[in-house]
mmCIF file of C-alpha atoms in Angstrom:
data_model
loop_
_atom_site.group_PDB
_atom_site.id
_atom_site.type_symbol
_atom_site.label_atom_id
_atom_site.label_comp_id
_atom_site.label_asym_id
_atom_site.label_seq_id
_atom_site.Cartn_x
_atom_site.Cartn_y
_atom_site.Cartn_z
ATOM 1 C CA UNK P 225 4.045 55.838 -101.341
ATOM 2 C CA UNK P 226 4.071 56.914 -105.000
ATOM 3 C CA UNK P 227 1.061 58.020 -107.294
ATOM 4 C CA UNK P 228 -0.603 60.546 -108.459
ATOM 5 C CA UNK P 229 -4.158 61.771 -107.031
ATOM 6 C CA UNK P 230 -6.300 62.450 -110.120
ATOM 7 C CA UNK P 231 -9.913 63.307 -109.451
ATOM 8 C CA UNK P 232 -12.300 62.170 -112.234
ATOM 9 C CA UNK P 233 -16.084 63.132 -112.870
ATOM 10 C CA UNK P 234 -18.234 61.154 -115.191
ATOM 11 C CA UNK P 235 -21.534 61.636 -116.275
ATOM 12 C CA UNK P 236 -22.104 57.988 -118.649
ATOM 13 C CA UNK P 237 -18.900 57.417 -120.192
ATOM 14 C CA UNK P 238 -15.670 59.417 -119.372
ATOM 15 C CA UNK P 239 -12.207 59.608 -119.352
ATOM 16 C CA UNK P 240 -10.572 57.029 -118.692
ATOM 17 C CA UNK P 241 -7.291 57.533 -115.971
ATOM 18 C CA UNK P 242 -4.703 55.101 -114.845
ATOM 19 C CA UNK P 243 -3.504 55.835 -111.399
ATOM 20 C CA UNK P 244 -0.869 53.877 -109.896
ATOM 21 C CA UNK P 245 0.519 53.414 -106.706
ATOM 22 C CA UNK P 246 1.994 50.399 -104.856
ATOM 23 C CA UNK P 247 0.248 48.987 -101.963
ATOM 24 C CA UNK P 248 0.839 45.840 -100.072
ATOM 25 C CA UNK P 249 -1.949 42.873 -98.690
ATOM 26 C CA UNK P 250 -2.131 42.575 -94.716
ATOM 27 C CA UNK P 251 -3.210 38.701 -94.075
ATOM 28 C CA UNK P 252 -5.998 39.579 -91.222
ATOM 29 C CA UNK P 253 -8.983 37.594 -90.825
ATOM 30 C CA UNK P 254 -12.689 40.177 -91.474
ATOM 31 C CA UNK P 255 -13.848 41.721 -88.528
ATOM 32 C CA UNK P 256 -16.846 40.539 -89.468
ATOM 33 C CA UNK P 257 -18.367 43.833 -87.295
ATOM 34 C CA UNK P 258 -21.125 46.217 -88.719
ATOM 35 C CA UNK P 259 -24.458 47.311 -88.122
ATOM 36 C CA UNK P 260 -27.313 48.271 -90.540
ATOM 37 C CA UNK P 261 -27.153 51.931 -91.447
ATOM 38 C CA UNK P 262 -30.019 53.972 -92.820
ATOM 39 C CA UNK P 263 -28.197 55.285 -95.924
ATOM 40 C CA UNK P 264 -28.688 58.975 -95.498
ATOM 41 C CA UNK P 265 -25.829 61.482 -96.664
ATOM 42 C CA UNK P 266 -25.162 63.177 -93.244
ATOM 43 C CA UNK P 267 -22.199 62.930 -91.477
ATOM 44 C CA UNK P 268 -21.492 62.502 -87.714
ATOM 45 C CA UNK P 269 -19.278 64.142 -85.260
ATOM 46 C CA UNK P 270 -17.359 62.548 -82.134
ATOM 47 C CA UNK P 271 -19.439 65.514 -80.016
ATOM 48 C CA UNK P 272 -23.105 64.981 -81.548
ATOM 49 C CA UNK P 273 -23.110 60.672 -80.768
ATOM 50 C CA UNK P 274 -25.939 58.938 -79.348
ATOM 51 C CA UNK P 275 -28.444 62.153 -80.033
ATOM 52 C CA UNK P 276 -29.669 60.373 -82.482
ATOM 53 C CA UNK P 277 -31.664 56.927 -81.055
ATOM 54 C CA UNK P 278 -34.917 56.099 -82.458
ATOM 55 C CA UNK P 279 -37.817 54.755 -79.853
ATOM 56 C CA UNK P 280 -35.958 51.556 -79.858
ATOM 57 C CA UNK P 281 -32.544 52.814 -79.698
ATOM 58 C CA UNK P 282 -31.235 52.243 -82.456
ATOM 59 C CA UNK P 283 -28.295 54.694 -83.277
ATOM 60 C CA UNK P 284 -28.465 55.945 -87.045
ATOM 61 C CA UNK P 285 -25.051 54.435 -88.006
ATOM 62 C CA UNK P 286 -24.102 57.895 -89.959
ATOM 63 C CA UNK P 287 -23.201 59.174 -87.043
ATOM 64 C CA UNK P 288 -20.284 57.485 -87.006
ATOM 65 C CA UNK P 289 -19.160 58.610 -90.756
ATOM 66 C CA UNK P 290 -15.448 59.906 -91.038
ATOM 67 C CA UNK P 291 -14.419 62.624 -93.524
ATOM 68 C CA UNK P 292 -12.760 61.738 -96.839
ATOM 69 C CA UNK P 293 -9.550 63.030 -95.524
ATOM 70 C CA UNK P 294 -9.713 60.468 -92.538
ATOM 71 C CA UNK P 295 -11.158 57.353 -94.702
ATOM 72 C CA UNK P 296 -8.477 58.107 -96.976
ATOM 73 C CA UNK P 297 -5.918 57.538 -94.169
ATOM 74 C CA UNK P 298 -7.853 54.204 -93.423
ATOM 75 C CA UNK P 299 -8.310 52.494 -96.594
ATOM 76 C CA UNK P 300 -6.675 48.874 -97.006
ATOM 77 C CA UNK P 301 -6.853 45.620 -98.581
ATOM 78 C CA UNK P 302 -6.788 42.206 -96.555
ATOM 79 C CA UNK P 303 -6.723 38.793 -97.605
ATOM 80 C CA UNK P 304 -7.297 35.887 -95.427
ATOM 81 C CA UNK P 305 -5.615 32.780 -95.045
ATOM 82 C CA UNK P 306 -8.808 30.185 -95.021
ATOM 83 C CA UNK P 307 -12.339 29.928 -96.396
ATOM 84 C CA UNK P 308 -15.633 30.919 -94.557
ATOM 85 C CA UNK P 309 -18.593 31.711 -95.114
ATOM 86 C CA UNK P 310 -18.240 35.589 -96.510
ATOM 87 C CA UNK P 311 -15.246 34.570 -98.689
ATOM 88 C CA UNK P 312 -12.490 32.507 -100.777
ATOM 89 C CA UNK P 313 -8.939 32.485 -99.197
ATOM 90 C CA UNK P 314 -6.673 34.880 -101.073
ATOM 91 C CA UNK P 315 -9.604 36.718 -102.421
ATOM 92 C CA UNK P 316 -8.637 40.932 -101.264
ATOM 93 C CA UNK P 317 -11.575 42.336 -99.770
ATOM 94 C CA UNK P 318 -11.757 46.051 -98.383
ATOM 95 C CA UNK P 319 -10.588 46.783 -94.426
ATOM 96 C CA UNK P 320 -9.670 49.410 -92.075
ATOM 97 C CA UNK P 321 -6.018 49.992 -90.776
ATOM 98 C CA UNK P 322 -7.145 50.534 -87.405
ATOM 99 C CA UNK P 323 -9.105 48.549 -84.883
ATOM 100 C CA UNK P 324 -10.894 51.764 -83.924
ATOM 101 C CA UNK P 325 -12.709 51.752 -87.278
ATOM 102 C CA UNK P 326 -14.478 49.123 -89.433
ATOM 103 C CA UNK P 327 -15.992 48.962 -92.347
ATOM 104 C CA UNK P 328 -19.442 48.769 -93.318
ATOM 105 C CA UNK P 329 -22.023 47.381 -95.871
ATOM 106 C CA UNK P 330 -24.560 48.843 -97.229
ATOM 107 C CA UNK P 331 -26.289 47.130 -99.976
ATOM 108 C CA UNK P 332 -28.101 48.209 -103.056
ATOM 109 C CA UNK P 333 -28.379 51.559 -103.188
ATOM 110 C CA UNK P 334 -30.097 52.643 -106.561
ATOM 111 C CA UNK P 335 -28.603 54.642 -108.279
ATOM 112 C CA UNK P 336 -29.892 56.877 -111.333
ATOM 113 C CA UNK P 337 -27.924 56.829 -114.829
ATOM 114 C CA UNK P 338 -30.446 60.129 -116.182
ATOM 115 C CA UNK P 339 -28.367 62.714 -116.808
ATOM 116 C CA UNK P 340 -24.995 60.930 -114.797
ATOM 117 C CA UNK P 341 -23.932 58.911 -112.259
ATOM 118 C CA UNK P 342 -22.503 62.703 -110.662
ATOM 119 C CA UNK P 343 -19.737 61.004 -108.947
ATOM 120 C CA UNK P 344 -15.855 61.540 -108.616
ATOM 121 C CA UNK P 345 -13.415 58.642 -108.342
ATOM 122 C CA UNK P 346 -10.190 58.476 -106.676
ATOM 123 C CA UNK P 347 -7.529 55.553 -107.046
ATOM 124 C CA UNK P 348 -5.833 54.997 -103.952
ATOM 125 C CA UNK P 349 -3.529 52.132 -104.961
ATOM 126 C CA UNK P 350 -3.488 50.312 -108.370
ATOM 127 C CA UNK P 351 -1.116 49.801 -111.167
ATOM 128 C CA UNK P 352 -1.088 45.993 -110.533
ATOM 129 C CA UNK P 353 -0.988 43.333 -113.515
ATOM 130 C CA UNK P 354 -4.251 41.611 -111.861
ATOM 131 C CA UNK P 355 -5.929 44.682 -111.615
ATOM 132 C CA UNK P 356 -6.129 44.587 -107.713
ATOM 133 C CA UNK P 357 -6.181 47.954 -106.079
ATOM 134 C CA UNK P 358 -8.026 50.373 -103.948
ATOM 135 C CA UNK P 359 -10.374 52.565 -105.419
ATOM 136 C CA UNK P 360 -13.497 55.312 -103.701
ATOM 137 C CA UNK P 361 -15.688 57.993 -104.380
ATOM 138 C CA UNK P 362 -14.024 61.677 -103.676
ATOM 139 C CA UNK P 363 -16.830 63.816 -104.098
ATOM 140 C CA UNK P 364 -20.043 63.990 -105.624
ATOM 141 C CA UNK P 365 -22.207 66.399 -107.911
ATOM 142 C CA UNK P 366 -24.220 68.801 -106.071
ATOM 143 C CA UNK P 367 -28.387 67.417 -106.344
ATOM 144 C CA UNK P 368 -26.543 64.665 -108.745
ATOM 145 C CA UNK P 369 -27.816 61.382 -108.548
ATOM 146 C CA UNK P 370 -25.371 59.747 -106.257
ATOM 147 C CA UNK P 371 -26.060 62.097 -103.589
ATOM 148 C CA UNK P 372 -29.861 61.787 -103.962
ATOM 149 C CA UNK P 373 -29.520 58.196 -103.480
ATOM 150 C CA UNK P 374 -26.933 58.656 -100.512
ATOM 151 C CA UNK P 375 -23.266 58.047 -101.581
ATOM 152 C CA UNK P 376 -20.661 59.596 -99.534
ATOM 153 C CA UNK P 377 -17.088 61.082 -100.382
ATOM 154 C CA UNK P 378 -15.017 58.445 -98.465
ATOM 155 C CA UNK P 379 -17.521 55.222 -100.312
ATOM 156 C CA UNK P 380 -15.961 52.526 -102.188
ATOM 157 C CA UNK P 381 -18.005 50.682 -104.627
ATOM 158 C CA UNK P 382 -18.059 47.006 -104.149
ATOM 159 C CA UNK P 383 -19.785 45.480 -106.884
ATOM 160 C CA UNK P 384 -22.645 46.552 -109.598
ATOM 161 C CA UNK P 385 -26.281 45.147 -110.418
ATOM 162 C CA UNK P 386 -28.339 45.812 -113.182
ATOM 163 C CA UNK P 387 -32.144 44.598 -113.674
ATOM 164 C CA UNK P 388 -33.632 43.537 -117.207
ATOM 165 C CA UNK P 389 -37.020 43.336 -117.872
ATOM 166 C CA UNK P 390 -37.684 41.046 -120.727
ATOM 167 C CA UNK P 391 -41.645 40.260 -122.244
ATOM 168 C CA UNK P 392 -42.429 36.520 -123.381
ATOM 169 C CA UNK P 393 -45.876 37.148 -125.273
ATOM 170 C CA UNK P 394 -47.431 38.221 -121.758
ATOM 171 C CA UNK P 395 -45.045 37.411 -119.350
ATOM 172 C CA UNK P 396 -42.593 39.928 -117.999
ATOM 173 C CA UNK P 397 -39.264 38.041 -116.568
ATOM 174 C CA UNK P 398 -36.503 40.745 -114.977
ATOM 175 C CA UNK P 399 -33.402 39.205 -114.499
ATOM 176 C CA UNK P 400 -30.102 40.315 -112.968
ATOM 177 C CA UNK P 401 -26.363 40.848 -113.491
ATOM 178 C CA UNK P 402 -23.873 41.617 -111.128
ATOM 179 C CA UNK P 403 -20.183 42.274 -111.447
ATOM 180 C CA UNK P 404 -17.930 42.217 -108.632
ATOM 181 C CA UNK P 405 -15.711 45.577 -108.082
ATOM 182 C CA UNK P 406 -14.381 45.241 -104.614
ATOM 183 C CA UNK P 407 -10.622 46.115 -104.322
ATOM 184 C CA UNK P 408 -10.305 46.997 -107.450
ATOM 185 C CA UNK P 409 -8.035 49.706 -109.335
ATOM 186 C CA UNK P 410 -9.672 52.760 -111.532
ATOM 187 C CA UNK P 411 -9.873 50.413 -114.668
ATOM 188 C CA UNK P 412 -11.901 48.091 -113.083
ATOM 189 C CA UNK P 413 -13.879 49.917 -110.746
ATOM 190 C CA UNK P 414 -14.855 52.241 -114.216
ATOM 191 C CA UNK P 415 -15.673 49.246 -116.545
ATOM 192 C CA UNK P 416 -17.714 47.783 -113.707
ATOM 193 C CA UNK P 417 -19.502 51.592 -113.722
ATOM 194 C CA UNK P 418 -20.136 52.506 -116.995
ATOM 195 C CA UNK P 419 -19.393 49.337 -119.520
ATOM 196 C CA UNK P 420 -20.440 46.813 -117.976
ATOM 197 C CA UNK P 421 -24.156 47.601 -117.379
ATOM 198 C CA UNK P 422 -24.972 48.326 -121.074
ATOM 199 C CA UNK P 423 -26.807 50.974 -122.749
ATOM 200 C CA UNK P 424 -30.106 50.159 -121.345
ATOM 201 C CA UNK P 425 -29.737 50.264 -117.453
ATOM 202 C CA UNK P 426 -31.923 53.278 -116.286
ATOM 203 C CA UNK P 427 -30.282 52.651 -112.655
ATOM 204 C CA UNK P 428 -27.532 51.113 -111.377
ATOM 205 C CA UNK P 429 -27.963 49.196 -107.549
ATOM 206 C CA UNK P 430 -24.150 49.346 -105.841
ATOM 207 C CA UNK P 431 -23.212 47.911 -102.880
ATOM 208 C CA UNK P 432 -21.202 49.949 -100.975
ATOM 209 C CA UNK P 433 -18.445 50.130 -98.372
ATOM 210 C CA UNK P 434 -18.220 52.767 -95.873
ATOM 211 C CA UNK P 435 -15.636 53.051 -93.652
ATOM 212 C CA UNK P 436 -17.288 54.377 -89.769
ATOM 213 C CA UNK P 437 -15.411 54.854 -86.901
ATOM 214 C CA UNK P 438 -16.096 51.896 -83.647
ATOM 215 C CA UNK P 439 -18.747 53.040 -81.342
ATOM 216 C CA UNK P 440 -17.107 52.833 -77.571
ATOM 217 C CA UNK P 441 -18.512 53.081 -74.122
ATOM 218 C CA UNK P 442 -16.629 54.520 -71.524
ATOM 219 C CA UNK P 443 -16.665 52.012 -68.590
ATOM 220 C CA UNK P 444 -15.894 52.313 -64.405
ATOM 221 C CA UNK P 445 -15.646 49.006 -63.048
ATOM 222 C CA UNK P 446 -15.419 49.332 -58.794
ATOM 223 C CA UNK P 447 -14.163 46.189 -57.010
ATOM 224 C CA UNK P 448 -15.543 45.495 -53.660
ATOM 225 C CA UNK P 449 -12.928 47.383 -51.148
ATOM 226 C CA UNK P 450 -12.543 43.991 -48.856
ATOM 227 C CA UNK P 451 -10.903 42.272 -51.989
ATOM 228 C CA UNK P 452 -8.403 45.920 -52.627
ATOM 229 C CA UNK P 453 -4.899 45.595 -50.973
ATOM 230 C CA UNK P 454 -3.384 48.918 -49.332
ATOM 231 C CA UNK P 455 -2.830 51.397 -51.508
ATOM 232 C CA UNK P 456 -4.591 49.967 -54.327
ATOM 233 C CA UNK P 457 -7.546 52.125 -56.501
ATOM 234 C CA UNK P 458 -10.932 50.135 -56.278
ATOM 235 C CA UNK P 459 -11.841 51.737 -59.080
ATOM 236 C CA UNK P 460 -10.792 50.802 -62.877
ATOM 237 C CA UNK P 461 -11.560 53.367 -66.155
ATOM 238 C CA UNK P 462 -11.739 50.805 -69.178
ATOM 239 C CA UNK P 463 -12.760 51.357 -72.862
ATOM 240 C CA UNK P 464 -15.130 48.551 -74.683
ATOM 241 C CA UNK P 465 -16.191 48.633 -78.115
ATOM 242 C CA UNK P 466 -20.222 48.630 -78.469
ATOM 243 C CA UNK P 467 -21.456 45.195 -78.959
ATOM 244 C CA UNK P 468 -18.878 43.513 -77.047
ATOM 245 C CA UNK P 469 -20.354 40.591 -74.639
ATOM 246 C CA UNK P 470 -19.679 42.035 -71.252
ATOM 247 C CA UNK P 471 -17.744 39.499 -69.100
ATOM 248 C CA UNK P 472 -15.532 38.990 -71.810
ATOM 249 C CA UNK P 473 -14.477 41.953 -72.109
ATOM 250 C CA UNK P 474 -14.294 43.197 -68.463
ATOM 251 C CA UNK P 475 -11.597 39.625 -68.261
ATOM 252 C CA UNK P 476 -9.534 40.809 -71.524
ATOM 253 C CA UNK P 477 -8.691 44.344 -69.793
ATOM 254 C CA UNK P 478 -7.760 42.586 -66.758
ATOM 255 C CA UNK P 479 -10.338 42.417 -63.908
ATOM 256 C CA UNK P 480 -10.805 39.819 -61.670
ATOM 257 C CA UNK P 481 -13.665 38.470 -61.261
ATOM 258 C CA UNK P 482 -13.772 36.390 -57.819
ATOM 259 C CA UNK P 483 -16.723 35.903 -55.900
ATOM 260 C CA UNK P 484 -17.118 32.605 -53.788
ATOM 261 C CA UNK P 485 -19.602 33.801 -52.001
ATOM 262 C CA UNK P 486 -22.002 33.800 -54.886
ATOM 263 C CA UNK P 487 -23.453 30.847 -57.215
ATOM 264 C CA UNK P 488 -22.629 29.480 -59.883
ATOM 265 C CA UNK P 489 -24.428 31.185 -63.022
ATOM 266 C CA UNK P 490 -26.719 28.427 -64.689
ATOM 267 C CA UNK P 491 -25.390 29.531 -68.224
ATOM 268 C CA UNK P 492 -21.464 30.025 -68.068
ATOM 269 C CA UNK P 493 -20.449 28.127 -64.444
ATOM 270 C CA UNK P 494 -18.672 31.404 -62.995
ATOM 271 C CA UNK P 495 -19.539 32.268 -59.569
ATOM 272 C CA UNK P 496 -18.365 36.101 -60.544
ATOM 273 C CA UNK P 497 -21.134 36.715 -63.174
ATOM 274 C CA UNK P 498 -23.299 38.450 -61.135
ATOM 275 C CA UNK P 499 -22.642 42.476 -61.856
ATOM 276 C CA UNK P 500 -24.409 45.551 -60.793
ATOM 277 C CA UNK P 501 -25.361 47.919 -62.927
ATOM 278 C CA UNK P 502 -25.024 52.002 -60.938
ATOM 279 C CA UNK P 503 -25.168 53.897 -64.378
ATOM 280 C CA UNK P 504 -26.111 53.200 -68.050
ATOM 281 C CA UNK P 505 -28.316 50.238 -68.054
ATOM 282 C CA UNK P 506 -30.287 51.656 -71.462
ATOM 283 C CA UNK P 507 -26.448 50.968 -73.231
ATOM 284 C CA UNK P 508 -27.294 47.253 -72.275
ATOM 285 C CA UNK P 509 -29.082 44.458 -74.592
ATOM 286 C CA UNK P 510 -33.001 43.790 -73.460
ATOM 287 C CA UNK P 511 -32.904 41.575 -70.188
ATOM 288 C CA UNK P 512 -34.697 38.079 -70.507
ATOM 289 C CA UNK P 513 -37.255 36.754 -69.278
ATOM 290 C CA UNK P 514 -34.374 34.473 -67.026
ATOM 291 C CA UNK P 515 -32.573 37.451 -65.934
ATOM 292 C CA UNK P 516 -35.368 39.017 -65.116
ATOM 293 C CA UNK P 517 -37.549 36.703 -62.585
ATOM 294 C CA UNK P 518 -33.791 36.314 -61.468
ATOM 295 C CA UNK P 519 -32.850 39.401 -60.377
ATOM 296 C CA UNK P 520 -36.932 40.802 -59.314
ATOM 297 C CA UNK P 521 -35.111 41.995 -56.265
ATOM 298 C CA UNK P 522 -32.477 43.488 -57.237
ATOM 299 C CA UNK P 523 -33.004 44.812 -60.614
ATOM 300 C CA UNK P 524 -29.985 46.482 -61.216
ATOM 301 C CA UNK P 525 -27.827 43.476 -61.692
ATOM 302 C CA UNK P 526 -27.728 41.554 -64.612
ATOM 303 C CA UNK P 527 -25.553 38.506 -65.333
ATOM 304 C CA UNK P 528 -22.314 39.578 -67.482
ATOM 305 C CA UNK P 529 -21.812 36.556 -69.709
ATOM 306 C CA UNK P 530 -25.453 37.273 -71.230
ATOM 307 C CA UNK P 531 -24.893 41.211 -71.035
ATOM 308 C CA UNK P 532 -23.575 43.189 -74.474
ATOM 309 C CA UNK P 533 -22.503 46.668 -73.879
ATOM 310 C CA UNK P 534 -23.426 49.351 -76.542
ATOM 311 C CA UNK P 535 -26.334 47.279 -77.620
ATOM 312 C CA UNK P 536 -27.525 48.623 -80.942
ATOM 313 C CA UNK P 537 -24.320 50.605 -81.742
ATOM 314 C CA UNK P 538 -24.934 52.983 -78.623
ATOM 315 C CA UNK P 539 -22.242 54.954 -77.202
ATOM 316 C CA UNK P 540 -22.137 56.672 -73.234
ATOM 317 C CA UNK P 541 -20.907 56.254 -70.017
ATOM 318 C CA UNK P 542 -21.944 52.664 -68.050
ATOM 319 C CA UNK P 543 -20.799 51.952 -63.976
ATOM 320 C CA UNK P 544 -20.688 48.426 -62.735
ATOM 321 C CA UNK P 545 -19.670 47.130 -59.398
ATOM 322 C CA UNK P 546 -18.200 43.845 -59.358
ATOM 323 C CA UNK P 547 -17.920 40.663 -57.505
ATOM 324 C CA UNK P 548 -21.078 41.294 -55.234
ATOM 325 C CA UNK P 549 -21.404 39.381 -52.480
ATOM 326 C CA UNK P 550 -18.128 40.710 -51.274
ATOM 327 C CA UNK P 551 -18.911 43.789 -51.166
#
């Protein structure tokens, strides 16, 4: 990989630096994963998750920040091969190298012009004809405005909006413009910064991307010892990702789930939905009002294929026994 790292800092208008490197499109489909962060400026450690839960749970999502060195590392572009809802085939969007991270939007954060953005840009890949490349934030001014309003080293900037107030004899009308910046190289992620909104802007609202490592719970799945063979360990040590739907996951890393002795479940058919839950039922979704007159005596079971693990970003430890009527 070629290039040259040049840090910039710009108060309104500033140099202008053209940093190229190659870089090369990986045709993935969005994750379409994320979670809606309060946009603080504090980052999170591996060792400090899941102190952080409000009264309902909910993890703040900085938590799960990585360092500029790390997001650095990360940093791609993707393109995808069809049309959805989020975007255009062949359009290059921002994405993480690794499964184990995502990235994640967090819209219009205002941002004061008075005095300077305070921010430093780094180009990560550019030097394309099109003006495609890879471009984030490597630091920012001390009490500046982009860390008052919560911008991170490690941030890309996806695109730019600026509100106009205009006056029609009594009338005030605001209107808005917005220019795109996602994936872009220095060039474009600067004109989209500090030429594009004009001389009148007082603020500028960015959405931004910020990469965050995948919240996981740690998972012990016990099968029934009737259904284990000699020699084999009735007891399996998985990994899921928080938010995953439960069955679904316990059948992609491989356990069985086999239970004739038990019904059928009224929602997916299987008559191994029924689990039990021995630790870390508050890293589970709410159970309804279905599950719930369902399982009045026996309230630690829930049924799997309605079950997400890690529900609201939560990370810990969670022990299920499986297959229950054979135990």
């Amino acid at each position: 990989m070629k290039g040259t790292s040049l840090y910039i800092h710009f108060l309104l208008a500033t140099e202008l630096v053209l940093l190229c490197q190659s870089f090369s499109f990986v045709n993935r489909s969005p994750t379409g994963r994320g979670f809606p962060p309060p946009c603080g400026n504090s980052r999170g450690s591996s060792s400090s998750i899941a102190a952080a839960a409000t009264g309902s749970d909910v993890v703040d999502a900085n938590l799960y920040n990585v360092p500029l060195e790390r997001a650095v590392e990360l940093w791609t572009a993707s393109v995808q091969e069809s049309n959805n809802a989020d975007r255009m085939a062949g359009v290059p969007y921002l994405d993480s190298k690794s499964k184990d991270y995502f990235v994640d939007d967090i819209p219009s954060v205002e941002v004061s012009r008075a005095g300077g953005l305070g921010m430093e840009l780094l180009e990560l890949a550019g030097g394309r004809d099109d003006g495609i490349g890879i471009t984030i934030v490597s630091a920012v001014t001390e009490g500046g405005n982009a860390e008052a309003a919560g911008i991170l080293p490690g941030d890309s900037v996806a695109s730019v909006t600026v509100y106009e107030t205009e006056t029609n004899g009594l009338a005030e009308e605001t209107r808005s413009r917005a220019r795109d910046c996602e994936a872009r190289d220095f060039d474009g992620t600067m004109d989209a910064l500090a030429n594009f909104p004009g001389d009148d802007a007082s603020a500028l609202f960015l959405d931004v991307k910020r990469m965050r490592r995948w919240p996981k719970v740690t998972v012990q799945v016990s099968y029934p010892p009737s259904q284990c063979a000699e020699g084999f360990d009735p007891v399996k040590n998985l990994e899921f990702f928080a938010g995953e739907n439960l069955k679904r996951a316990l059948q992609n890393r491989g356990i069985v789930l086999d239970d004739p002795g038990n019904p059928r479940c009224d929602y997916c058919g299987s008559n191994a939905c029924y689990v039990s839950v021995v630790k870390g039922k508050q890293l589970l979704n709410p159970i309804g009002k279905t599950e719930e007159k369902l399982f009045q005596r026996n309230p630690n079971c829930r049924l799997s294929c309605k079950t997400t693990v890690g529900y609201n970003m939560q990370e810990g430890d969670l022990k299920l026994k499986v297959n229950l009527s054979q135990w």
